C-alpha cells in the first residue's frame, strides 16, 4: 500500500535541494559552542555579515526572555552579556522561524501553530533542565526543542493524502502515529527531521533529539537525558493542546524517559499546570 | 456582515452574545460551553486541570472555572433555567505507563467537569470527550451549536 508515495518520499530526501535549507553561518555557530577555543569577536563578525539574521537576532535577544532587562544593541554585546550558548539559541530561533512558521497542512496545523509548539517545547525543556540541575543540557534541549518537529514540514503533503489510513493504522495496530507513518510512508517525521539536520550538518546530539523525541527508549545512551527531557516537554505541550494537530495525542508517554529526567508526579503535573504562563513567554520570541 | 470569531486560550474563560463564535483548541484540557437559549448568550471555559493545587488562577481548574462561568452569565442577566452545557476535550496520550498520573489528567478533567455541572444543575446536552484526538471547537452563540473538528473530520452538536 502507498508504494508510490514511499518511492516519492525516497526521491525527495535523496535530493538535498528539496529539503529546507539553513544559512551556513548558523551551522558554524552551532558547532562553535562545543569548541573551547572560540574567539567571540570572530563569531560576532561572522554573524554580523548576515544583515537579515542580525536584525532578527537583536530583536529576539532584546525580548524579556533572553535579555533579562539588559539592552543589547549589537551581536558583540549579546555575546558578552548573554554568553555564547544563549546567543547560539537565539541564532537558532531566528534562523528556524522561516522554516517552521507556516501552515502544515497534513497535520492540520494553521500558520504559526507548529512554530508556537516548537518554541513552547524548547522553553519548557530548558526550564526542566535548569530546574533539575542539568544546566549543561539547557541550551542543547532548547535548540533540540526548537527543531524537533522539523520533519513534519516535509512529510506533511504525504500525510495529507494518507491521513485516514494513518489514523486507521494507529487504532488497528495499536501503534503511535509516528509508527504508522513509518509503516505506511516508509519514514516518520523524526527520521525525516534527522535527514534535514544531517543536511544542515547539525551536531549528532541534536540529530538524536529530533530522531528519538517520540522513541525516547531507543535513544543512544550518550544522549538519553537530553532526549528524555524533550520527550517529556513535548508530551506536556501536546497534552495542553499547544500546536496539537491531526495526529493529536496518538503517541506514547515513556515511563523510562520520565525516569531519566528525574521528574516526579507532582513536578510533571506542575509543568503541565504552568503551560499558560509558558505560552505567554513563548509569544515574546515568536 | 462577518461574524466575530473570538479565540479562547488555555486557562481562559470568555462570555459573549449571538452571533459571536468562541473557538478553542483542546488536548487533555476540557472546554465547557454553557448557553442560555433564551438570551442567546453563552460562555466557554478552557480548563487545564480538575482542581486547584496551590495555584490561584481559578480559570485553570474545572472546580473553580465552571462556577465562575455560571456566575458571569448570571450577572449578565442569563437565567439558570435556560442554561445547558456542552463539553469537549479530555483526551489522553494513546499509550502511557499505567502508574503515570499525567496520563489520567484528561479523564480526571472530564469527571470533575461533570460533577460540578451536576452540582450546579446545568444539564449536559452534548459531549465529545476522551480518546486521543486533538479538538478544535467552535461554539456558535447564534443558536448554541457546537462544531468539533477532530482527526480530520467535523461533528456538530445542535441540542441546546
Ligand atoms: Fe513529533
Ligand atoms: Fe512535537
Short mmCIF file of C-alpha atoms and ligand atoms in Angstrom, two decimals, chain A residues 148-149 152 189 213-214 234 251, ligand 1:
data_model
loop_
_atom_site.label_atom_id
_atom_site.label_comp_id
_atom_site.label_asym_id
_atom_site.label_seq_id
_atom_site.Cartn_x
_atom_site.Cartn_y
_atom_site.Cartn_z
CA UNK A 148 12.25 18.64 16.98
CA UNK A 149 9.27 18.53 14.59
CA UNK A 152 6.69 17.44 9.68
CA UNK A 189 8.68 12.76 10.80
CA UNK A 213 11.66 12.58 20.56
CA UNK A 214 8.79 10.04 20.35
CA UNK A 234 6.82 17.71 24.02
CA UNK A 251 1.86 8.98 20.77
FE1 LIG C 1 6.88 14.93 16.84
#
